[in-house]
CSV table of C-alpha atoms and ligand atoms in Angstrom, one decimal:
chain,number,residue,atom,x,y,z
A,1422,MET,CA,-138.1,-33.2,-17.8
A,1423,HIS,CA,-141.6,-34.2,-18.7
A,1424,GLU,CA,-141.4,-37.7,-20.1
A,1425,THR,CA,-143.9,-38.9,-22.7
A,1426,PRO,CA,-144.1,-42.4,-24.1
A,1427,PHE,CA,-142.6,-43.0,-27.5
A,1428,ASP,CA,-145.2,-43.4,-30.1
A,1429,PRO,CA,-143.8,-43.5,-33.7
A,1430,GLU,CA,-147.2,-44.1,-35.4
A,1431,THR,CA,-149.0,-41.0,-34.2
A,1432,PRO,CA,-149.2,-38.4,-37.1
A,1433,PHE,CA,-146.8,-35.5,-37.2
A,1434,ASP,CA,-148.1,-32.3,-35.6
A,1435,ASP,CA,-149.4,-29.4,-37.7
A,1436,LYS,CA,-146.3,-27.3,-37.8
A,1437,LEU,CA,-144.8,-24.5,-39.7
A,1438,HIS,CA,-141.3,-25.7,-39.6
A,1439,GLU,CA,-140.8,-25.6,-43.3
A,1440,GLU,CA,-138.0,-27.0,-45.3
A,1441,CYS,CA,-137.7,-25.0,-48.4
A,1442,GLY,CA,-135.5,-23.9,-51.3
A,1443,VAL,CA,-135.2,-20.3,-52.4
A,1444,PHE,CA,-133.7,-18.8,-55.6
A,1445,ALA,CA,-133.3,-15.3,-57.0
A,1446,VAL,CA,-131.9,-13.9,-60.2
A,1447,TYR,CA,-131.2,-10.4,-61.5
A,1448,GLY,CA,-130.1,-9.2,-64.9
A,1449,HIS,CA,-131.2,-11.9,-67.3
A,1450,GLU,CA,-133.9,-11.3,-69.9
A,1451,GLU,CA,-135.4,-14.7,-69.2
A,1452,ALA,CA,-135.3,-14.5,-65.4
A,1453,ALA,CA,-138.4,-16.6,-64.8
A,1454,LYS,CA,-137.0,-19.4,-66.9
A,1455,LEU,CA,-133.7,-19.3,-64.9
A,1456,ALA,CA,-135.7,-19.3,-61.7
A,1457,TYR,CA,-137.6,-22.4,-63.0
A,1458,LEU,CA,-134.3,-24.2,-63.7
A,1459,GLY,CA,-132.9,-23.1,-60.3
A,1460,LEU,CA,-136.0,-24.5,-58.5
A,1461,TYR,CA,-135.8,-27.6,-60.6
A,1462,ALA,CA,-132.4,-28.2,-59.1
A,1463,LEU,CA,-133.7,-27.4,-55.6
A,1464,GLN,CA,-136.7,-29.7,-55.9
A,1465,HIS,CA,-135.3,-32.0,-53.2
A,1466,ARG,CA,-135.8,-29.2,-50.7
A,1467,GLY,CA,-139.5,-29.1,-51.1
A,1468,GLN,CA,-142.1,-31.0,-53.2
A,1469,GLU,CA,-145.4,-29.6,-52.0
A,1470,SER,CA,-145.6,-26.3,-53.8
A,1471,ALA,CA,-143.6,-24.1,-56.1
A,1472,GLY,CA,-143.8,-20.5,-57.1
A,1473,ILE,CA,-142.0,-17.8,-59.1
A,1474,ALA,CA,-142.5,-14.0,-59.0
A,1475,SER,CA,-140.9,-11.9,-61.7
A,1476,SER,CA,-140.7,-8.2,-62.6
A,1477,ASP,CA,-139.8,-6.3,-65.7
A,1478,GLY,CA,-139.3,-3.0,-63.8
A,1479,ARG,CA,-142.9,-2.1,-63.8
A,1480,HIS,CA,-145.1,-5.2,-63.5
A,1481,LEU,CA,-144.6,-7.7,-60.8
A,1482,ILE,CA,-146.3,-11.0,-61.5
A,1483,CYS,CA,-146.5,-14.1,-59.3
A,1484,HIS,CA,-147.6,-17.6,-60.1
A,1485,LYS,CA,-147.6,-20.5,-57.5
A,1486,ALA,CA,-149.4,-23.8,-57.2
A,1487,MET,CA,-149.3,-27.1,-55.4
A,1488,GLY,CA,-147.0,-29.7,-56.9
A,1489,TYR,CA,-143.6,-30.3,-58.5
A,1490,VAL,CA,-141.8,-27.4,-60.2
A,1491,ALA,CA,-142.2,-29.1,-63.6
A,1492,ASP,CA,-146.0,-29.5,-63.1
A,1493,VAL,CA,-146.6,-26.0,-61.7
A,1494,PHE,CA,-144.8,-24.3,-64.7
A,1495,PRO,CA,-145.8,-25.5,-68.1
A,1496,PRO,CA,-144.2,-23.4,-70.9
A,1497,ALA,CA,-147.2,-21.1,-71.3
A,1498,GLN,CA,-147.2,-20.3,-67.6
A,1499,LEU,CA,-143.5,-19.4,-67.7
A,1500,ALA,CA,-144.0,-17.2,-70.7
A,1501,ALA,CA,-146.5,-15.2,-68.7
A,1502,LEU,CA,-143.8,-14.2,-66.2
A,1503,PRO,CA,-141.9,-11.4,-67.9
A,1504,GLY,CA,-138.8,-9.5,-66.8
A,1505,HIS,CA,-135.1,-9.5,-66.0
A,1506,MET,CA,-135.5,-10.3,-62.3
A,1507,ALA,CA,-137.3,-13.1,-60.5
A,1508,ILE,CA,-137.4,-15.0,-57.2
A,1509,GLY,CA,-138.6,-18.6,-56.7
A,1510,HIS,CA,-139.5,-21.0,-53.9
A,1511,THR,CA,-140.2,-24.7,-53.4
A,1512,ARG,CA,-141.9,-25.8,-50.2
A,1513,TYR,CA,-141.8,-29.1,-48.4
A,1514,SER,CA,-144.9,-30.8,-47.4
A,1515,THR,CA,-145.8,-30.8,-43.7
A,1516,THR,CA,-149.1,-32.2,-42.8
A,1517,GLY,CA,-152.3,-30.3,-41.8
A,1518,ASP,CA,-152.8,-26.8,-42.9
A,1519,SER,CA,-149.9,-26.6,-45.3
A,1520,LYS,CA,-151.9,-26.0,-48.4
A,1521,MET,CA,-152.2,-23.5,-51.1
A,1522,LEU,CA,-152.5,-20.4,-48.9
A,1523,ASN,CA,-149.0,-21.1,-47.6
A,1524,ALA,CA,-147.4,-21.6,-51.0
A,1525,GLN,CA,-144.7,-18.9,-51.7
A,1526,PRO,CA,-143.7,-16.4,-52.9
A,1527,PHE,CA,-146.1,-14.1,-51.1
A,1528,SER,CA,-146.8,-10.9,-53.0
A,1529,VAL,CA,-148.5,-7.7,-51.9
A,1530,ALA,CA,-149.1,-4.2,-53.0
A,1531,CYS,CA,-148.3,-1.9,-50.1
A,1532,ASN,CA,-147.0,1.6,-49.5
A,1533,LYS,CA,-143.5,0.4,-50.5
A,1534,GLY,CA,-144.8,-0.7,-53.9
A,1535,LEU,CA,-145.3,-4.2,-55.2
A,1536,ILE,CA,-143.2,-6.7,-53.3
A,1537,ALA,CA,-142.8,-10.4,-53.2
A,1538,VAL,CA,-141.0,-12.6,-50.7
A,1539,ALA,CA,-139.8,-16.2,-50.4
A,1540,HIS,CA,-138.4,-17.6,-47.2
A,1541,ASN,CA,-136.4,-20.7,-46.0
A,1542,GLY,CA,-136.3,-21.2,-42.3
A,1543,ASN,CA,-138.5,-20.7,-39.3
A,1544,ILE,CA,-139.1,-17.4,-37.4
A,1545,THR,CA,-139.3,-18.4,-33.7
A,1546,ASN,CA,-141.1,-15.3,-32.5
A,1547,ALA,CA,-143.6,-15.3,-35.4
A,1548,ALA,CA,-146.6,-16.1,-33.3
A,1549,GLU,CA,-145.8,-13.3,-30.8
A,1550,LEU,CA,-145.2,-10.8,-33.7
A,1551,ARG,CA,-148.4,-11.9,-35.4
A,1552,ARG,CA,-150.5,-11.3,-32.3
A,1553,GLU,CA,-149.1,-7.8,-32.0
A,1554,LEU,CA,-149.8,-7.1,-35.6
A,1555,GLU,CA,-153.3,-8.5,-35.4
A,1556,ALA,CA,-154.0,-6.4,-32.4
A,1557,GLU,CA,-153.0,-3.4,-34.5
A,1558,GLY,CA,-155.4,-4.4,-37.3
A,1559,SER,CA,-153.3,-6.5,-39.7
A,1560,ILE,CA,-155.2,-9.2,-41.5
A,1561,PHE,CA,-153.4,-12.5,-42.3
A,1562,GLN,CA,-154.3,-14.8,-45.2
A,1563,ALA,CA,-152.0,-17.7,-44.4
A,1564,SER,CA,-150.6,-19.4,-41.3
A,1565,SER,CA,-147.0,-19.1,-42.5
A,1566,ASP,CA,-144.6,-17.0,-40.5
A,1567,THR,CA,-143.3,-15.4,-43.8
A,1568,GLU,CA,-146.4,-13.2,-44.0
A,1569,VAL,CA,-145.4,-11.6,-40.8
A,1570,ILE,CA,-142.3,-10.2,-42.5
A,1571,LEU,CA,-144.4,-8.6,-45.2
A,1572,HIS,CA,-146.7,-6.9,-42.6
A,1573,LEU,CA,-143.7,-5.6,-40.7
A,1574,VAL,CA,-142.2,-4.2,-43.9
A,1575,ALA,CA,-145.6,-2.6,-44.9
A,1576,LYS,CA,-146.0,-1.1,-41.4
A,1577,SER,CA,-142.5,0.5,-41.3
A,1578,ARG,CA,-142.2,4.3,-41.4
A,1579,GLU,CA,-138.9,3.9,-43.4
A,1580,ARG,CA,-139.4,5.2,-46.9
A,1581,THR,CA,-137.2,2.7,-48.8
A,1582,LEU,CA,-137.8,-1.0,-49.1
A,1583,ALA,CA,-134.3,-1.7,-47.8
A,1584,GLY,CA,-134.8,0.6,-44.8
A,1585,ALA,CA,-138.2,-1.0,-44.0
A,1586,LEU,CA,-136.7,-4.4,-44.4
A,1587,ARG,CA,-133.8,-3.6,-42.1
A,1588,GLU,CA,-136.3,-2.5,-39.5
A,1589,ALA,CA,-138.4,-5.6,-40.0
A,1590,LEU,CA,-135.5,-8.0,-39.8
A,1591,LEU,CA,-134.3,-6.5,-36.5
A,1592,GLN,CA,-137.6,-7.7,-34.9
A,1593,LEU,CA,-137.2,-11.3,-36.1
A,1594,GLU,CA,-135.7,-14.2,-34.2
A,1595,GLY,CA,-134.8,-17.6,-35.5
A,1596,ALA,CA,-133.8,-18.8,-38.9
A,1597,TYR,CA,-134.4,-17.0,-42.2
A,1598,SER,CA,-132.8,-16.9,-45.6
A,1599,LEU,CA,-135.0,-14.5,-47.5
A,1600,VAL,CA,-135.3,-13.4,-51.1
A,1601,PHE,CA,-137.3,-10.3,-51.9
A,1602,LEU,CA,-138.4,-8.9,-55.2
A,1603,ALA,CA,-139.5,-5.3,-55.7
A,1604,GLN,CA,-140.4,-3.8,-59.0
A,1605,ASP,CA,-136.8,-2.7,-59.8
A,1606,ARG,CA,-134.6,-4.7,-57.5
A,1607,ILE,CA,-134.0,-7.9,-55.6
A,1608,ILE,CA,-132.9,-7.9,-51.9
A,1609,VAL,CA,-131.7,-11.0,-50.1
A,1610,ALA,CA,-130.9,-11.4,-46.4
A,1611,ARG,CA,-129.8,-14.0,-44.0
A,1612,ASP,CA,-130.4,-14.2,-40.2
A,1613,PRO,CA,-127.5,-13.2,-37.9
A,1614,HIS,CA,-126.8,-16.8,-36.9
A,1615,GLY,CA,-126.7,-18.1,-40.5
A,1616,PHE,CA,-128.9,-21.1,-39.8
A,1617,ARG,CA,-130.0,-21.8,-43.3
A,1618,PRO,CA,-127.7,-21.5,-46.3
A,1619,LEU,CA,-127.8,-18.8,-49.0
A,1620,ALA,CA,-125.2,-18.7,-51.7
A,1621,MET,CA,-124.4,-16.0,-54.2
A,1622,GLY,CA,-123.3,-16.5,-57.8
A,1623,LYS,CA,-122.5,-14.5,-60.9
A,1624,MET,CA,-123.1,-15.3,-64.6
A,1625,GLU,CA,-121.8,-13.8,-67.7
A,1626,ILE,CA,-124.7,-12.7,-69.8
A,1627,SER,CA,-122.7,-10.9,-72.5
A,1628,LYS,CA,-119.2,-9.5,-72.8
A,1629,HIS,CA,-120.3,-6.4,-70.8
A,1630,LYS,CA,-123.1,-7.7,-68.8
A,1631,ILE,CA,-123.1,-9.7,-65.6
A,1632,GLY,CA,-126.2,-11.3,-64.0
A,1633,TYR,CA,-126.5,-12.2,-60.3
A,1634,VAL,CA,-128.1,-15.3,-58.7
A,1635,PHE,CA,-128.8,-16.4,-55.2
A,1636,ALA,CA,-129.8,-19.9,-54.1
A,1637,SER,CA,-130.2,-22.2,-51.1
A,1638,GLU,CA,-127.6,-24.5,-52.7
A,1639,THR,CA,-125.0,-24.2,-55.4
A,1640,CYS,CA,-126.4,-27.1,-57.4
A,1641,ALA,CA,-128.9,-24.5,-58.6
A,1642,PHE,CA,-126.1,-22.4,-60.1
A,1643,ASP,CA,-124.7,-25.2,-62.2
A,1644,LEU,CA,-127.9,-25.6,-64.3
A,1645,VAL,CA,-128.0,-21.9,-65.1
A,1646,ASN,CA,-124.2,-21.6,-65.8
A,1647,ALA,CA,-123.6,-19.4,-62.8
A,1648,VAL,CA,-120.4,-19.5,-60.8
A,1649,TYR,CA,-120.4,-19.5,-57.0
A,1650,GLN,CA,-118.9,-16.3,-55.5
A,1651,ALA,CA,-119.5,-16.4,-51.8
A,1652,ASP,CA,-122.2,-17.0,-49.2
A,1653,VAL,CA,-124.5,-14.2,-48.2
A,1654,GLU,CA,-123.0,-13.7,-44.7
A,1655,PRO,CA,-125.0,-14.2,-41.6
A,1656,GLY,CA,-126.6,-10.8,-40.8
A,1657,GLU,CA,-126.0,-9.6,-44.3
A,1658,MET,CA,-128.3,-8.0,-46.8
A,1659,VAL,CA,-127.5,-7.8,-50.5
A,1660,ILE,CA,-129.3,-5.4,-52.8
A,1661,VAL,CA,-129.1,-5.8,-56.5
A,1662,GLY,CA,-130.7,-3.0,-58.6
A,1663,PRO,CA,-130.1,-0.6,-61.5
A,1664,GLU,CA,-127.3,1.0,-59.5
A,1665,GLY,CA,-125.4,-2.3,-59.1
A,1666,VAL,CA,-124.7,-4.5,-56.1
A,1667,THR,CA,-124.7,-3.3,-52.5
A,1668,ARG,CA,-123.7,-5.6,-49.6
A,1669,GLU,CA,-124.5,-4.5,-46.1
A,1670,GLN,CA,-124.0,-6.0,-42.7
A,1671,TRP,CA,-127.4,-5.0,-41.2
A,1672,ALA,CA,-127.1,-6.9,-37.9
A,1673,PRO,CA,-124.4,-7.2,-35.3
A,1674,ARG,CA,-122.5,-10.5,-35.6
A,1675,ARG,CA,-123.8,-13.3,-33.4
A,1676,ASN,CA,-122.5,-16.8,-32.8
A,1677,ARG,CA,-122.8,-18.7,-36.0
A,1678,ALA,CA,-125.2,-21.7,-36.1
A,1679,HIS,CA,-125.2,-23.3,-39.5
A,1680,CYS,CA,-127.5,-26.3,-39.6
A,1681,VAL,CA,-125.4,-29.4,-39.6
A,1682,PHE,CA,-128.4,-31.5,-40.8
A,1683,GLU,CA,-127.9,-29.8,-44.2
A,1684,HIS,CA,-124.6,-31.7,-44.5
A,1685,VAL,CA,-126.0,-34.9,-42.9
A,1686,TYR,CA,-129.1,-35.3,-45.1
A,1687,PHE,CA,-130.9,-32.3,-46.5
A,1688,ALA,CA,-128.7,-30.8,-49.1
A,1689,ARG,CA,-127.6,-32.4,-52.4
A,1690,PRO,CA,-124.2,-33.9,-52.3
A,1691,ASP,CA,-123.2,-32.0,-55.4
A,1692,SER,CA,-123.8,-28.7,-53.6
A,1693,LEU,CA,-121.6,-26.4,-51.6
A,1694,VAL,CA,-123.4,-25.6,-48.4
A,1695,PHE,CA,-121.9,-23.0,-46.1
A,1696,GLY,CA,-119.1,-22.9,-48.6
A,1697,ARG,CA,-118.3,-26.6,-48.1
A,1698,PRO,CA,-118.8,-29.6,-50.4
A,1699,VAL,CA,-121.6,-31.7,-48.9
A,1700,GLN,CA,-120.2,-34.9,-50.5
A,1701,LYS,CA,-116.9,-34.4,-48.7
A,1702,SER,CA,-118.7,-34.1,-45.3
A,1703,ARG,CA,-120.7,-37.2,-45.8
A,1704,GLU,CA,-117.9,-39.4,-46.9
A,1705,ARG,CA,-115.9,-38.3,-43.9
A,1706,MET,CA,-118.9,-39.1,-41.7
A,1707,GLY,CA,-118.8,-42.6,-43.1
A,1708,ARG,CA,-115.1,-43.0,-42.5
A,1709,LEU,CA,-115.3,-41.8,-38.9
A,1710,LEU,CA,-118.4,-44.0,-38.4
A,1711,ALA,CA,-116.4,-47.0,-39.5
A,1712,LEU,CA,-113.6,-46.2,-37.0
A,1713,GLU,CA,-116.2,-45.6,-34.2
A,1714,HIS,CA,-118.4,-48.6,-34.9
A,1715,PRO,CA,-116.6,-51.2,-36.9
A,1716,ALA,CA,-118.4,-54.4,-37.9
A,1717,ALA,CA,-117.3,-57.8,-39.1
A,1718,ALA,CA,-119.2,-57.9,-42.4
A,1719,ASP,CA,-119.1,-59.0,-46.0
A,1720,ILE,CA,-120.8,-56.0,-47.7
A,1721,VAL,CA,-121.5,-52.3,-47.0
A,1722,VAL,CA,-124.9,-51.3,-48.4
A,1723,PRO,CA,-126.3,-47.8,-48.5
A,1724,VAL,CA,-129.9,-46.8,-48.0
A,1725,PRO,CA,-130.3,-44.8,-51.2
A,1726,ASP,CA,-130.0,-42.0,-51.8
A,1727,SER,CA,-129.4,-40.5,-48.3
A,1728,GLY,CA,-126.8,-43.1,-47.1
A,1729,VAL,CA,-124.8,-43.4,-50.3
A,1730,ALA,CA,-121.9,-41.0,-49.6
A,1731,ALA,CA,-121.5,-42.2,-46.0
A,1732,ALA,CA,-121.5,-45.9,-47.1
A,1733,LEU,CA,-118.8,-45.1,-49.6
A,1734,GLY,CA,-116.7,-43.6,-46.8
A,1735,TYR,CA,-117.4,-46.6,-44.5
A,1736,ALA,CA,-116.4,-49.1,-47.2
A,1737,SER,CA,-113.2,-47.2,-48.1
A,1738,GLU,CA,-112.2,-47.0,-44.5
A,1739,THR,CA,-112.8,-50.7,-43.7
A,1740,GLY,CA,-112.0,-52.3,-47.1
A,1741,ILE,CA,-115.3,-54.1,-46.9
A,1742,PRO,CA,-116.8,-54.2,-50.4
A,1743,TYR,CA,-119.5,-51.6,-51.2
A,1744,GLY,CA,-122.7,-52.9,-52.9
A,1745,GLN,CA,-125.8,-51.3,-54.1
A,1746,ALA,CA,-128.1,-54.0,-52.8
A,1747,LEU,CA,-131.1,-51.7,-52.4
A,1748,ILE,CA,-132.5,-50.1,-55.5
A,1749,ARG,CA,-134.6,-47.0,-55.4
A,1750,ASN,CA,-137.5,-46.3,-57.6
A,1751,HIS,CA,-137.1,-42.6,-58.3
A,1752,TYR,CA,-140.5,-42.2,-59.9
A,1753,VAL,CA,-142.6,-42.6,-56.8
A,1754,GLY,CA,-144.5,-39.3,-56.3
A,1755,ARG,CA,-145.8,-38.1,-53.0
A,1756,THR,CA,-149.3,-38.6,-54.1
A,1757,PHE,CA,-148.7,-42.3,-54.3
A,1758,ILE,CA,-147.7,-42.5,-50.6
A,1759,GLU,CA,-150.2,-40.1,-49.2
A,1760,PRO,CA,-153.8,-41.2,-49.6
A,1761,SER,CA,-154.3,-43.9,-47.0
A,1762,GLN,CA,-152.6,-45.6,-44.2
A,1763,ALA,CA,-152.8,-48.9,-46.1
A,1764,ILE,CA,-150.7,-47.5,-48.9
A,1765,ARG,CA,-148.3,-45.7,-46.5
A,1766,ASP,CA,-147.6,-49.1,-44.9
A,1767,PHE,CA,-145.9,-50.4,-47.9
A,1768,GLY,CA,-144.4,-47.1,-48.8
A,1769,VAL,CA,-140.9,-48.3,-48.3
A,1770,LYS,CA,-141.5,-51.2,-50.7
A,1771,LEU,CA,-142.6,-48.8,-53.3
A,1772,LYS,CA,-139.5,-46.8,-52.9
A,1773,LEU,CA,-136.9,-49.6,-52.3
A,1774,ASN,CA,-136.3,-53.1,-53.6
A,1775,PRO,CA,-133.5,-55.4,-52.5
A,1776,VAL,CA,-131.0,-57.1,-54.9
A,1777,ARG,CA,-131.3,-60.6,-53.5
A,1778,HIS,CA,-128.1,-62.2,-54.9
A,1779,LEU,CA,-126.0,-59.5,-53.2
A,1780,LEU,CA,-127.6,-60.0,-49.8
A,1781,GLU,CA,-128.1,-63.8,-49.6
A,1782,GLY,CA,-126.1,-65.3,-46.7
A,1783,LYS,CA,-124.2,-62.1,-46.2
A,1784,ARG,CA,-123.3,-60.1,-43.1
A,1785,VAL,CA,-124.5,-56.7,-44.1
A,1786,VAL,CA,-123.5,-53.2,-42.8
A,1787,LEU,CA,-126.5,-51.0,-43.7
A,1788,VAL,CA,-125.7,-47.3,-43.7
A,1789,ASP,CA,-128.3,-44.6,-43.5
A,1790,ASP,CA,-128.1,-40.9,-42.7
A,1791,SER,CA,-130.5,-40.7,-39.7
A,1792,ILE,CA,-133.2,-42.3,-37.7
A,1793,VAL,CA,-136.1,-40.1,-36.8
A,1794,ARG,CA,-139.0,-42.2,-35.7
A,1795,GLY,CA,-137.3,-45.5,-36.5
A,1796,THR,CA,-140.2,-46.9,-38.6
A,1797,THR,CA,-138.4,-46.5,-42.0
A,1798,SER,CA,-135.2,-48.2,-40.6
A,1799,ARG,CA,-137.2,-51.1,-39.2
A,1800,LYS,CA,-138.9,-51.7,-42.6
A,1801,ILE,CA,-135.6,-51.6,-44.4
A,1802,VAL,CA,-133.8,-53.9,-41.9
A,1803,ARG,CA,-136.7,-56.3,-42.3
A,1804,MET,CA,-136.5,-56.1,-46.1
A,1805,VAL,CA,-132.7,-56.8,-46.1
A,1806,ARG,CA,-133.2,-59.7,-43.8
A,1807,GLN,CA,-136.1,-61.1,-45.8
A,1808,ALA,CA,-133.9,-60.9,-48.9
A,1809,GLY,CA,-131.5,-63.4,-47.2
A,1810,ALA,CA,-129.0,-61.4,-45.2
A,1811,ARG,CA,-127.5,-63.4,-42.3
A,1812,GLU,CA,-126.8,-60.3,-40.1
A,1813,VAL,CA,-127.8,-56.7,-40.4
A,1814,HIS,CA,-125.6,-54.1,-38.7
A,1815,LEU,CA,-127.2,-50.7,-38.9
A,1816,ARG,CA,-124.8,-47.7,-39.0
A,1817,ILE,CA,-126.1,-44.1,-38.8
A,1818,SER,CA,-124.0,-41.2,-40.1
A,1819,CYS,CA,-125.2,-38.7,-37.4
A,1820,PRO,CA,-125.8,-38.8,-33.7
A,1821,PRO,CA,-129.2,-39.8,-32.2
A,1822,THR,CA,-131.9,-37.2,-33.0
A,1823,ILE,CA,-133.1,-36.3,-29.5
A,1824,SER,CA,-134.7,-32.8,-29.9
A,1825,PRO,CA,-136.9,-31.2,-32.4
A,1826,CYS,CA,-135.7,-28.5,-34.7
A,1827,PHE,CA,-137.1,-24.9,-34.4
A,1828,TYR,CA,-135.1,-23.5,-37.2
A,1829,GLY,CA,-136.7,-24.9,-40.4
A,1830,VAL,CA,-136.1,-28.7,-40.4
A,1831,ASP,CA,-139.3,-30.7,-40.2
A,1832,THR,CA,-138.6,-33.0,-37.2
A,1833,PRO,CA,-141.6,-34.4,-35.3
A,1834,ASN,CA,-142.0,-33.5,-31.7
A,1835,LYS,CA,-140.1,-35.2,-28.9
A,1836,GLN,CA,-142.7,-37.8,-28.3
A,1837,GLN,CA,-142.2,-39.2,-31.8
A,1838,LEU,CA,-138.4,-39.1,-31.8
A,1839,ILE,CA,-137.3,-42.6,-30.9
A,1840,ALA,CA,-133.9,-41.6,-29.6
A,1841,ALA,CA,-135.4,-39.0,-27.2
A,1842,ASN,CA,-137.3,-41.8,-25.5
A,1843,SER,CA,-135.3,-45.0,-25.9
A,1844,SER,CA,-131.8,-46.3,-25.1
A,1845,ASN,CA,-129.5,-47.4,-27.9
A,1846,GLU,CA,-130.3,-51.0,-27.1
A,1847,GLU,CA,-134.0,-50.3,-27.2
A,1848,ILE,CA,-133.7,-48.7,-30.6
A,1849,ARG,CA,-131.6,-51.6,-31.9
A,1850,LYS,CA,-134.4,-54.0,-30.8
A,1851,PHE,CA,-137.1,-51.7,-32.3
A,1852,VAL,CA,-135.4,-51.6,-35.7
A,1853,GLU,CA,-134.5,-55.3,-35.4
A,1854,ALA,CA,-130.8,-54.9,-36.2
A,1855,ASP,CA,-128.0,-57.2,-34.9
A,1856,SER,CA,-126.1,-54.1,-34.0
A,1857,LEU,CA,-126.6,-50.4,-34.1
A,1858,GLY,CA,-124.0,-47.6,-34.2
A,1859,TYR,CA,-124.4,-43.8,-34.4
A,1860,LEU,CA,-121.8,-41.2,-35.2
A,1861,SER,CA,-120.8,-39.2,-32.1
A,1862,ILE,CA,-121.3,-35.4,-32.0
A,1863,GLY,CA,-117.5,-35.1,-31.8
A,1864,ASN,CA,-117.0,-37.0,-35.0
A,1865,LEU,CA,-119.8,-35.2,-36.7
A,1866,THR,CA,-118.1,-31.9,-35.8
A,1867,GLU,CA,-114.9,-33.4,-37.2
A,1868,SER,CA,-116.6,-34.4,-40.4
A,1869,VAL,CA,-117.7,-30.9,-41.2
A,1870,GLU,CA,-114.4,-29.5,-39.9
A,1871,ASP,CA,-116.2,-27.3,-37.5
A,1872,HIS,CA,-113.2,-26.0,-35.6
A,1873,ASN,CA,-114.8,-22.8,-34.5
A,1874,ARG,CA,-118.2,-24.1,-33.4
A,1875,ASP,CA,-119.9,-22.5,-36.4
A,1876,PHE,CA,-122.6,-25.2,-36.7
A,1877,CYS,CA,-125.9,-25.8,-34.8
A,1878,TYR,CA,-126.2,-29.3,-33.3
A,1879,ALA,CA,-129.5,-28.7,-31.4
A,1880,CYS,CA,-131.3,-31.8,-32.7
A,1881,TYR,CA,-128.5,-33.9,-31.3
A,1882,SER,CA,-127.7,-32.1,-28.2
A,1883,GLY,CA,-130.9,-30.2,-27.1
A,1884,ASN,CA,-128.8,-27.1,-26.8
A,1885,TYR,CA,-130.5,-24.4,-28.8
A,1886,PRO,CA,-128.4,-21.4,-29.9
A,1887,THR,CA,-131.3,-19.0,-29.4
A,1888,LEU,CA,-134.1,-18.6,-26.9
A,1889,ILE,CA,-137.1,-20.6,-27.9
A,1890,HIS,CA,-140.5,-19.1,-27.2
A,1891,ILE,CA,-143.3,-20.9,-25.5
A,1892,ASP,CA,-145.4,-20.8,-28.6
A,1893,GLU,CA,-142.9,-22.8,-30.5
A,1894,MET,CA,-143.0,-25.7,-28.0
A,1895,SER,CA,-145.7,-28.1,-27.4
A,1896,ALA,CA,-146.3,-28.5,-23.7
A,1897,ASP,CA,-144.9,-32.0,-23.9
A,1898,ASN,CA,-141.9,-31.0,-25.7
A,1899,PRO,CA,-139.7,-28.5,-23.9
A,1900,PRO,CA,-136.2,-27.9,-25.3
A,1901,LEU,CA,-133.5,-28.9,-22.9
A,1902,GLY,CA,-131.0,-26.2,-23.4
B,3368,LIG,P1,-137.9,-42.5,-39.7
B,3368,LIG,O1,-136.9,-42.9,-38.8
B,3368,LIG,O2,-138.8,-43.7,-40.1
B,3368,LIG,O3,-138.8,-41.4,-39.2
B,3368,LIG,O4,-137.3,-42.0,-41.1
B,3368,LIG,C1,-136.0,-41.6,-41.1
B,3368,LIG,C2,-135.6,-41.3,-42.6
B,3368,LIG,O5,-136.2,-40.2,-43.0
B,3368,LIG,C3,-134.1,-41.1,-42.6
B,3368,LIG,O6,-133.4,-42.2,-43.2
B,3368,LIG,C4,-133.9,-39.9,-43.6
B,3368,LIG,O7,-133.5,-40.3,-44.8
B,3368,LIG,C5,-135.3,-39.3,-43.7
B,3368,LIG,N1,-135.4,-38.0,-43.0
B,3368,LIG,C6,-134.7,-37.7,-41.9
B,3368,LIG,N2,-135.1,-36.4,-41.5
B,3368,LIG,C7,-135.9,-35.9,-42.4
B,3368,LIG,C8,-136.6,-34.7,-42.6
B,3368,LIG,N3,-136.5,-33.7,-41.8
B,3368,LIG,N4,-137.4,-34.6,-43.7
B,3368,LIG,C9,-137.5,-35.6,-44.6
B,3368,LIG,N5,-136.9,-36.8,-44.4
B,3368,LIG,C10,-136.1,-37.0,-43.4
């Protein structure tokens, strides 16, 4: 393997591995407003841009902009999105070229009519497909892989949108949970491995009328009074139109590869993801972490919000009191942290502040969900110690992150992943903790009750469930598996 020195301070690569939230609704007169509420609940999945496309059966209108959902859609903007069906998207900030051109939904007028699409995931053969399409004359506006799908659909000789979509999807590799809007229907689809989540719900609109919703996470259903029905299955397409609902398995079943990181960190704990309560997984991670890496300590402290559920599990299992000794300021916008390196340096202090009297003289178990580059952990350990803690024992509710994700989670390249380049003891020293313990892959598997190997653990094992194309890798950064 090609070894590169660990350098946590170098900036993230320009990448298109987007973390996103998607939403779709059919059958409600105020569809755009519901999409707004759904995106509001999915804001944690992406804060860089937001967009909604809606249709009243004839006109398809799309609005998107940089910023939080609430800022992008003032009431007048929502009122300008008519119709009983809508799709929406929130996009996470990656650095570099991730600006307005890549905001979603993408909408186009083509020989299949007006269509809009929003995507969560990462298509691993996008660069190759794009080269082929460009050679045939297609013109791309953005660098996002989602645009490739629209071109494939437009190019297809199939006459219906569903047919063209089927043909397009068969050419894709990697991770995608997709929501499409046409003038008279919505179509959603999930890749055959089921990397990213996509849940389906129903809502009663009147005594005789049912509406349908789809979302990355079920927390988006609660706000619009929808009830979770099932997941869109891996390799399944669901079409909702004037004729009702059609579910179709468009791809042969493949080995499942649900992203375990959704349960570790990404999803909200009040969501069902892959049909399973996220809170339940996290608490179990904490309990098993306590059994695997006990510590003689006086208090269990979570790094909020990501470490809270696991810390509760750790405290329950050990009987060590739980204390919220780090308080998070929820009103720190990204803009505050982004402008300059000087501000970035005290970013953690803007976000978190210690409760001194809980920490003074104490032996602290500090629980967080993950270490990526290690710089955040180091700042937090220092903060806890400066607040008077006698010992700081860092416990992480997932295994060491040793390999980048190619399926839609924004991990830096291998060079910047501390665990890819350092031993446990080196990491402990780097983060300045008295001890360090990670959850094992075996116990992570146990925490999500993955008895059939339905989850993807590639970021912890280096074993990727699909072939990764050369374009996807930086030369320094070959996947192991
Ligand atoms: P660091 O080790 O300094 O790179 O930061 C690790 C922290 O970032 C963890 O405690 C997580 O809460 C958070 N984190 C981990 N993975 C991601 C991700 N893919 N996107 C955003 N935040 C993340």
